[in-house]
CSV table of C-alpha atoms in Angstrom, one decimal:
chain,number,residue,atom,x,y,z
A,75,MET,CA,-17.6,13.7,-24.1
A,76,ASP,CA,-16.8,13.4,-20.5
A,77,ASN,CA,-20.0,11.7,-19.0
A,78,TYR,CA,-18.3,8.4,-19.1
A,79,ARG,CA,-19.1,5.8,-16.2
A,80,PHE,CA,-16.1,4.1,-14.4
A,81,ILE,CA,-16.8,1.0,-12.1
A,82,LEU,CA,-13.9,0.3,-9.8
A,83,SER,CA,-13.1,-2.4,-7.3
A,84,GLY,CA,-10.5,-3.1,-5.0
A,85,GLY,CA,-10.6,-3.9,-1.1
A,86,GLY,CA,-10.0,-5.7,1.8
A,87,THR,CA,-7.0,-3.9,3.0
A,88,GLY,CA,-5.9,-0.1,2.5
A,89,GLY,CA,-3.2,-1.3,0.1
A,90,HIS,CA,-6.1,-2.2,-2.5
A,91,ILE,CA,-8.4,0.7,-1.5
A,92,TYR,CA,-6.2,3.5,-1.6
A,93,PRO,CA,-5.1,2.9,-5.4
A,94,ALA,CA,-8.7,2.8,-6.5
A,95,VAL,CA,-9.6,5.9,-4.8
A,96,ALA,CA,-6.7,7.7,-6.3
A,97,ILE,CA,-7.3,6.5,-9.7
A,98,ALA,CA,-10.8,7.5,-9.3
A,99,ASN,CA,-9.9,11.3,-8.1
A,100,GLU,CA,-7.6,11.6,-11.1
A,101,LEU,CA,-10.3,10.4,-13.4
A,102,LYS,CA,-12.7,12.7,-11.8
A,103,LYS,CA,-10.2,15.9,-12.3
A,104,ARG,CA,-10.0,14.7,-16.0
A,105,TYR,CA,-13.8,14.1,-16.2
A,106,PRO,CA,-15.6,16.2,-13.9
A,107,ASP,CA,-19.2,14.9,-15.2
A,108,ALA,CA,-18.1,11.2,-15.1
A,109,GLU,CA,-20.1,8.7,-13.0
A,110,PHE,CA,-18.0,6.3,-10.5
A,111,LEU,CA,-19.3,3.1,-8.7
A,112,PHE,CA,-17.3,1.2,-6.4
A,113,VAL,CA,-17.8,-2.6,-5.8
A,114,GLY,CA,-16.4,-3.9,-2.5
A,115,ALA,CA,-16.6,-6.9,-0.2
A,116,LYS,CA,-19.6,-6.6,2.4
A,117,ASP,CA,-18.0,-6.7,5.7
A,118,LYS,CA,-14.5,-5.2,4.4
A,119,MET,CA,-13.2,-1.8,5.2
A,120,GLU,CA,-13.8,-0.2,1.8
A,121,MET,CA,-17.5,-0.1,2.8
A,122,GLU,CA,-16.5,2.8,5.3
A,123,LYS,CA,-13.4,4.2,3.6
A,124,VAL,CA,-14.8,4.6,0.1
A,125,PRO,CA,-17.7,6.8,1.1
A,126,GLN,CA,-15.5,8.8,3.2
A,127,ALA,CA,-13.5,9.6,0.1
A,128,GLY,CA,-16.7,10.6,-1.7
A,129,TYR,CA,-18.0,7.7,-3.9
A,130,LYS,CA,-20.9,5.3,-3.8
A,131,ILE,CA,-20.2,1.8,-3.2
A,132,LYS,CA,-22.0,-1.5,-3.6
A,133,GLY,CA,-21.3,-4.7,-1.5
A,134,LEU,CA,-20.9,-8.3,-2.6
A,135,TRP,CA,-21.0,-11.2,-0.3
A,136,ILE,CA,-17.6,-12.5,-0.8
A,137,SER,CA,-14.5,-13.4,1.1
A,138,GLY,CA,-11.5,-15.3,0.5
A,139,ILE,CA,-10.4,-19.1,1.1
A,140,GLN,CA,-9.0,-19.5,4.7
A,141,ARG,CA,-5.7,-21.7,4.4
A,142,LYS,CA,-7.1,-24.1,6.8
A,143,LEU,CA,-10.2,-25.9,6.5
A,144,THR,CA,-13.0,-23.8,8.4
A,145,LEU,CA,-16.9,-23.4,8.1
A,146,LYS,CA,-15.9,-20.3,6.0
A,147,ASN,CA,-14.4,-22.3,3.3
A,148,LEU,CA,-17.6,-24.4,3.0
A,149,MET,CA,-19.3,-21.4,2.4
A,150,PHE,CA,-17.3,-20.2,-0.3
A,151,PRO,CA,-18.7,-21.4,-3.4
A,152,PHE,CA,-22.2,-20.2,-2.5
A,153,LYS,CA,-20.6,-16.7,-1.9
A,154,LEU,CA,-18.9,-16.7,-5.2
A,155,ILE,CA,-21.9,-17.9,-7.1
A,156,SER,CA,-24.4,-15.0,-5.1
A,157,SER,CA,-21.2,-12.3,-5.9
A,158,LEU,CA,-21.1,-13.2,-9.8
A,159,LEU,CA,-24.7,-12.9,-9.9
A,160,GLU,CA,-25.0,-9.7,-8.2
A,161,ALA,CA,-22.1,-8.2,-9.8
A,162,ARG,CA,-23.4,-8.9,-13.5
A,163,LYS,CA,-26.5,-7.4,-12.5
A,164,ILE,CA,-24.6,-4.2,-11.3
A,165,VAL,CA,-22.8,-4.0,-14.3
A,166,LYS,CA,-25.7,-4.4,-16.4
A,167,GLN,CA,-27.4,-1.7,-14.3
A,168,PHE,CA,-24.6,0.8,-14.5
A,169,LYS,CA,-23.3,0.2,-17.9
A,170,PRO,CA,-19.6,1.1,-17.3
A,171,HIS,CA,-17.4,2.3,-20.0
A,172,VAL,CA,-14.4,1.0,-18.3
A,173,ALA,CA,-14.0,-1.5,-15.3
A,174,ILE,CA,-10.8,-0.9,-13.2
A,175,GLY,CA,-9.7,-3.5,-10.6
A,176,THR,CA,-7.0,-3.0,-7.8
A,177,GLY,CA,-7.1,-6.5,-6.3
A,178,GLY,CA,-8.8,-7.8,-3.5
A,179,PHE,CA,-11.7,-10.6,-3.4
A,180,ALA,CA,-14.6,-8.3,-4.6
A,181,SER,CA,-12.6,-7.3,-7.7
A,182,GLY,CA,-12.7,-11.0,-8.9
A,183,PRO,CA,-16.5,-11.4,-9.5
A,184,LEU,CA,-16.8,-7.7,-10.9
A,185,LEU,CA,-14.2,-7.7,-13.3
A,186,ARG,CA,-15.0,-11.4,-14.6
A,187,MET,CA,-18.6,-10.2,-15.1
A,188,ALA,CA,-17.7,-7.0,-16.9
A,189,GLU,CA,-15.4,-8.8,-19.1
A,190,SER,CA,-18.2,-11.3,-19.9
A,191,LEU,CA,-20.6,-8.2,-21.1
A,192,GLY,CA,-17.9,-6.7,-22.9
A,193,VAL,CA,-16.7,-4.1,-21.1
A,194,PRO,CA,-12.9,-3.4,-21.3
A,195,CYS,CA,-10.8,-3.9,-18.0
A,196,VAL,CA,-7.6,-2.5,-16.5
A,197,LEU,CA,-5.8,-4.2,-13.5
A,198,GLN,CA,-3.4,-2.3,-11.3
A,199,GLU,CA,-1.1,-4.8,-9.3
A,200,GLN,CA,0.7,-3.1,-6.4
A,201,ASN,CA,2.9,-5.9,-5.3
A,202,SER,CA,6.3,-7.4,-7.0
A,203,PHE,CA,4.4,-10.6,-6.3
A,204,ALA,CA,1.2,-10.9,-7.9
A,205,GLY,CA,-2.1,-11.3,-6.0
A,206,ILE,CA,-4.1,-14.3,-6.6
A,207,THR,CA,-7.5,-12.3,-7.9
A,208,ASN,CA,-5.3,-10.3,-10.5
A,209,LYS,CA,-3.5,-13.3,-11.5
A,210,LEU,CA,-7.0,-15.1,-12.5
A,211,LEU,CA,-8.1,-12.1,-14.1
A,212,ALA,CA,-5.2,-11.2,-16.4
A,213,GLY,CA,-5.8,-13.3,-19.2
A,214,LYS,CA,-9.0,-11.3,-20.2
A,215,ALA,CA,-7.7,-7.7,-19.1
A,216,GLU,CA,-7.1,-5.1,-21.6
A,217,LYS,CA,-4.4,-3.4,-19.9
A,218,ILE,CA,-1.9,-4.5,-16.7
A,219,CYS,CA,-0.4,-1.5,-14.7
A,220,VAL,CA,2.5,-2.9,-12.3
A,221,ALA,CA,5.0,-1.3,-10.1
A,222,TYR,CA,7.9,-3.7,-10.7
A,223,ASP,CA,10.1,-5.3,-13.3
A,224,GLY,CA,9.9,-8.9,-14.0
A,225,MET,CA,6.0,-9.2,-13.9
A,226,GLU,CA,5.8,-11.2,-16.7
A,227,ARG,CA,6.3,-13.9,-14.6
A,228,PHE,CA,2.7,-13.7,-13.5
A,229,PHE,CA,0.9,-11.8,-16.5
A,230,PRO,CA,1.1,-11.9,-20.6
A,231,LYS,CA,4.2,-9.5,-21.3
A,232,GLU,CA,2.4,-7.6,-23.9
A,233,LYS,CA,-0.4,-6.4,-21.5
A,234,ILE,CA,2.1,-5.1,-18.8
A,235,VAL,CA,2.6,-1.1,-18.5
A,236,LYS,CA,5.2,-0.2,-15.7
A,237,THR,CA,3.7,2.7,-14.0
A,238,GLY,CA,4.2,2.6,-10.6
A,239,ASN,CA,1.6,2.8,-7.5
A,240,PRO,CA,-0.5,5.5,-6.8
A,241,ILE,CA,0.9,7.9,-4.2
A,242,ARG,CA,-0.8,10.2,-1.7
A,243,THR,CA,-0.6,13.6,-3.3
A,244,ASP,CA,0.5,15.4,-0.2
A,245,LEU,CA,3.8,13.3,-0.4
A,246,VAL,CA,4.7,14.4,-3.8
A,247,ASP,CA,6.0,17.6,-2.5
A,248,VAL,CA,7.7,16.6,0.4
A,249,LYS,CA,9.6,19.7,1.7
A,250,GLU,CA,13.0,19.0,3.4
A,251,ASN,CA,12.7,21.1,6.4
A,252,LYS,CA,14.1,19.0,9.2
A,253,GLN,CA,13.6,21.9,11.9
A,254,GLU,CA,10.0,22.6,11.2
A,255,ALA,CA,9.2,19.1,11.0
A,256,SER,CA,10.8,18.3,14.5
A,257,ASN,CA,9.3,21.0,16.2
A,258,PHE,CA,5.8,19.7,15.0
A,259,PHE,CA,6.5,16.5,16.6
A,260,GLY,CA,7.9,18.1,19.7
A,261,LEU,CA,11.3,16.7,18.9
A,262,ASP,CA,14.9,18.0,18.9
A,263,GLY,CA,15.9,19.5,15.4
A,264,ASN,CA,19.5,19.0,16.2
A,265,LYS,CA,19.2,15.4,16.8
A,266,GLU,CA,19.0,12.3,14.5
A,267,THR,CA,15.5,10.7,14.5
A,268,VAL,CA,14.5,7.3,13.7
A,269,LEU,CA,10.9,6.9,12.3
A,270,VAL,CA,8.8,3.7,13.0
A,271,LEU,CA,5.9,2.7,10.7
A,272,GLY,CA,4.3,-0.4,11.4
A,273,GLY,CA,1.0,0.6,9.5
A,274,SER,CA,-2.1,2.1,10.8
A,275,LEU,CA,-3.1,-0.8,12.8
A,276,GLY,CA,0.4,-1.4,14.0
A,277,ALA,CA,2.6,-4.4,14.0
A,278,ARG,CA,3.3,-6.4,17.0
A,279,ARG,CA,6.7,-7.8,16.0
A,280,ILE,CA,8.2,-4.1,15.4
A,281,ASN,CA,6.5,-2.4,18.4
A,282,GLN,CA,8.3,-5.3,20.7
A,283,LEU,CA,11.6,-4.6,19.0
A,284,ILE,CA,11.5,-0.8,19.5
A,285,GLU,CA,10.4,-1.3,23.1
A,286,LYS,CA,13.6,-3.6,23.6
A,287,GLU,CA,15.6,-1.0,21.7
A,288,LEU,CA,14.6,2.3,23.1
A,289,GLU,CA,17.9,2.5,25.2
A,290,PHE,CA,20.0,1.4,22.3
A,291,PHE,CA,18.9,4.1,20.2
A,292,ALA,CA,19.4,6.8,23.1
A,293,GLY,CA,22.9,5.4,23.1
A,294,GLN,CA,23.3,5.7,19.4
A,295,GLY,CA,22.3,9.3,19.8
A,296,PHE,CA,18.7,9.0,18.3
A,297,GLN,CA,15.3,10.2,19.2
A,298,VAL,CA,12.6,8.0,18.4
A,299,LEU,CA,9.2,8.9,16.2
A,300,TRP,CA,7.0,6.0,16.7
A,301,GLN,CA,3.9,5.0,15.0
A,302,CYS,CA,2.8,2.1,17.0
A,303,GLY,CA,-0.7,1.7,15.8
A,304,LYS,CA,-4.2,2.0,17.0
A,305,LEU,CA,-4.2,-1.5,18.3
A,306,TYR,CA,-1.0,-1.1,20.4
A,307,HIS,CA,-1.2,2.6,21.7
A,308,LYS,CA,-2.5,2.2,25.2
A,309,GLU,CA,0.3,-0.7,25.6
A,310,TYR,CA,3.1,1.7,24.2
A,311,LYS,CA,2.2,5.5,25.0
A,312,LYS,CA,3.9,5.2,28.5
A,313,TYR,CA,7.1,5.6,26.7
A,314,ASP,CA,6.1,9.0,25.3
A,315,SER,CA,8.7,11.6,26.4
A,316,GLY,CA,10.9,14.4,25.0
A,317,SER,CA,13.0,12.0,22.8
A,318,VAL,CA,10.4,9.2,22.0
A,319,ARG,CA,7.5,10.5,20.4
A,320,VAL,CA,4.8,7.6,20.5
A,321,SER,CA,1.4,7.9,18.6
A,322,ALA,CA,-1.2,5.8,17.1
A,323,PHE,CA,-1.5,7.3,13.9
A,324,VAL,CA,0.7,10.0,12.1
A,325,ASN,CA,-1.6,12.6,10.4
A,326,ARG,CA,1.2,14.6,8.8
A,327,MET,CA,3.3,11.8,7.1
A,328,ASP,CA,5.1,14.6,5.0
A,329,LEU,CA,6.6,16.3,8.4
A,330,ALA,CA,7.4,12.8,9.7
A,331,TYR,CA,9.2,11.8,6.7
A,332,ALA,CA,11.2,15.1,6.5
A,333,ALA,CA,12.1,14.9,10.4
A,334,ALA,CA,13.4,11.2,9.7
A,335,ASP,CA,16.9,10.1,9.2
A,336,VAL,CA,16.6,6.5,8.9
A,337,ILE,CA,13.0,5.0,8.7
A,338,ILE,CA,12.0,1.4,9.8
A,339,SER,CA,9.0,0.1,8.0
A,340,ARG,CA,6.9,-2.8,6.8
A,341,ALA,CA,7.3,-3.4,3.2
A,342,GLY,CA,3.4,-3.1,2.1
A,343,ALA,CA,3.5,-2.0,-1.3
A,344,GLY,CA,2.0,1.4,-0.5
A,345,SER,CA,4.6,2.1,1.8
A,346,VAL,CA,7.6,1.2,-0.4
A,347,SER,CA,6.0,3.5,-3.1
A,348,GLU,CA,6.2,6.5,-0.7
A,349,LEU,CA,9.5,5.6,0.6
A,350,CYS,CA,10.8,5.6,-2.9
A,351,LEU,CA,9.9,8.9,-3.1
A,352,VAL,CA,10.9,10.3,0.1
A,353,GLY,CA,14.5,8.8,-0.7
A,354,LYS,CA,15.9,8.1,2.8
A,355,PRO,CA,17.6,5.1,4.3
A,356,VAL,CA,15.2,2.4,4.9
A,357,ILE,CA,15.2,-0.8,6.8
A,358,PHE,CA,12.4,-3.0,6.0
A,359,ILE,CA,10.8,-5.7,8.4
A,360,PRO,CA,8.3,-7.3,6.2
A,361,SER,CA,5.1,-8.8,7.5
A,362,PRO,CA,5.4,-12.8,7.3
A,363,ASN,CA,1.4,-13.1,8.0
A,364,VAL,CA,0.5,-11.8,4.3
A,365,ALA,CA,-0.7,-13.5,1.2
A,366,GLU,CA,1.9,-15.1,-0.6
A,367,ASP,CA,4.8,-13.4,1.5
A,368,HIS,CA,4.4,-10.6,-0.6
A,369,GLN,CA,5.9,-7.9,1.7
A,370,THR,CA,9.3,-9.9,1.7
A,371,GLN,CA,9.2,-9.9,-2.1
A,372,ASN,CA,8.4,-6.2,-2.4
A,373,ALA,CA,11.5,-5.6,0.0
A,374,LYS,CA,13.6,-7.9,-2.0
A,375,ALA,CA,12.9,-6.0,-5.1
A,376,LEU,CA,15.0,-2.9,-3.4
A,377,VAL,CA,17.7,-4.6,-1.6
A,378,VAL,CA,18.9,-6.4,-5.0
A,379,LYS,CA,19.4,-3.0,-6.1
A,380,ASP,CA,21.3,-1.5,-2.9
A,381,ALA,CA,18.2,0.7,-2.3
A,382,ALA,CA,17.0,-0.7,1.2
A,383,ILE,CA,18.2,-3.2,4.0
A,384,MET,CA,15.6,-6.0,4.9
A,385,LEU,CA,15.6,-7.9,7.9
A,386,ARG,CA,13.1,-10.7,8.6
A,387,GLU,CA,11.1,-10.9,11.8
A,388,VAL,CA,13.3,-14.0,12.9
A,389,GLU,CA,16.3,-12.1,12.5
A,390,LEU,CA,15.6,-9.0,14.6
A,391,ASP,CA,17.0,-10.4,17.8
A,392,ALA,CA,20.5,-11.2,16.5
A,393,GLU,CA,20.9,-8.8,13.7
A,394,PHE,CA,19.2,-5.5,14.2
A,395,GLU,CA,21.4,-3.8,16.3
A,396,THR,CA,24.5,-4.5,14.1
A,397,SER,CA,22.6,-3.7,11.1
A,398,PHE,CA,21.4,-0.3,12.4
A,399,SER,CA,24.9,0.5,13.9
A,400,ASN,CA,26.8,-0.4,10.8
A,401,LEU,CA,24.1,1.9,8.7
A,402,VAL,CA,24.3,5.0,11.0
A,403,ALA,CA,27.8,4.7,11.4
A,404,SER,CA,28.4,5.3,7.6
A,405,LYS,CA,27.3,8.5,5.9
A,406,GLU,CA,28.1,7.1,2.7
A,407,ALA,CA,26.1,3.8,3.1
A,408,GLN,CA,23.2,6.2,4.1
A,409,ASP,CA,23.6,8.3,1.3
A,410,LYS,CA,23.9,5.4,-1.3
A,411,LEU,CA,20.6,3.8,0.0
A,412,GLY,CA,19.0,7.1,-0.2
A,413,LYS,CA,20.1,7.7,-3.6
A,414,ASN,CA,19.3,4.4,-4.9
A,415,ILE,CA,15.5,4.1,-3.4
A,416,LYS,CA,15.0,7.6,-4.7
A,417,LYS,CA,15.8,6.4,-8.5
A,418,MET,CA,13.0,4.0,-7.9
A,419,ALA,CA,10.4,6.5,-7.6
A,420,MET,CA,7.4,6.8,-9.9
A,421,PRO,CA,5.8,9.9,-8.5
A,422,LYS,CA,3.2,10.4,-11.7
A,423,ALA,CA,1.9,6.6,-11.4
A,424,THR,CA,-1.7,7.9,-11.0
A,425,GLU,CA,-1.6,10.0,-14.0
A,426,HIS,CA,0.2,7.0,-16.1
A,427,ILE,CA,-2.4,4.4,-14.9
A,428,VAL,CA,-5.4,6.7,-16.2
A,429,ASP,CA,-3.7,7.5,-19.3
A,430,GLU,CA,-3.8,3.6,-20.1
A,431,ILE,CA,-7.6,4.0,-19.2
A,432,GLU,CA,-8.2,6.8,-21.4
A,433,LYS,CA,-6.6,4.8,-24.5
A,434,LEU,CA,-9.6,2.4,-23.9
A,435,LEU,CA,-12.0,5.2,-23.9
A,436,LYS,CA,-10.8,6.1,-27.6
């Protein structure tokens, strides 16, 4: 039998949406006749991204609780009740064989209702510090797929399976051809390159840092491949030149990674998992503006294994130049970071997550 029905929910950010889509793609590969339905939050990016990936999605009237007292917080109980009722209706109509949650507001009501109607549930937690939705759902889940050690702090130990995070398939086979990759971006294949990643929207503090340090990079003999994000491209495109390539978004991440000698990046779960696979020296600058400061926790999980360097935003002015100079001055330090981060890669994460889902079908 492969006419199974799978219901999936994860959203609010690409970090929740991408894993859900990757899991659906792998399930579809194994069960071509299966039916899929995504459930998201009505005004969030999953309502656009999931249909682009070829899947149906239904929206719930749900949002998170703000950290300060706002009108939105007063609306939360009404949104929650509405979402629970709508989620129950969706589950009863669709009759899924398994429900899969990858975090985000909408996955709470959906998986809570699926579980109450006897549908087995699988959670996938991307971060080293678990999100609130997955923590609330963990007690009733059959399996919880994680990417880091030590997750029994948040979840029942007997339910945890360490699978890793789903990775974009085009990155699994990153070919090491620096010259070809450099040519693609109009860079010099004989010069060292620093790749700067602040996420698809961009990261203001990282962009401010790179603008300030352009002369410093040149003095160190580095050219710069700078993804500044679509929110900031207009502001920083003036620096685009033969040795500084500025773009809103990098479509060929495989070539960007191949061109890079050192990488500066945020520490979102998806980025960390990709960079483990790439196996090059990384300086993480975690965003301090995310729930439970989970990017700092993600970066720390690598730092304790000598697999990366981490600098907090408040440390950048005092410590960035010294940290960068020390790293690029030592080939041994670069090799050690590259080897250690590569050891943490889990390239078959999506397949392993789907293996766990398949066990519930039997």
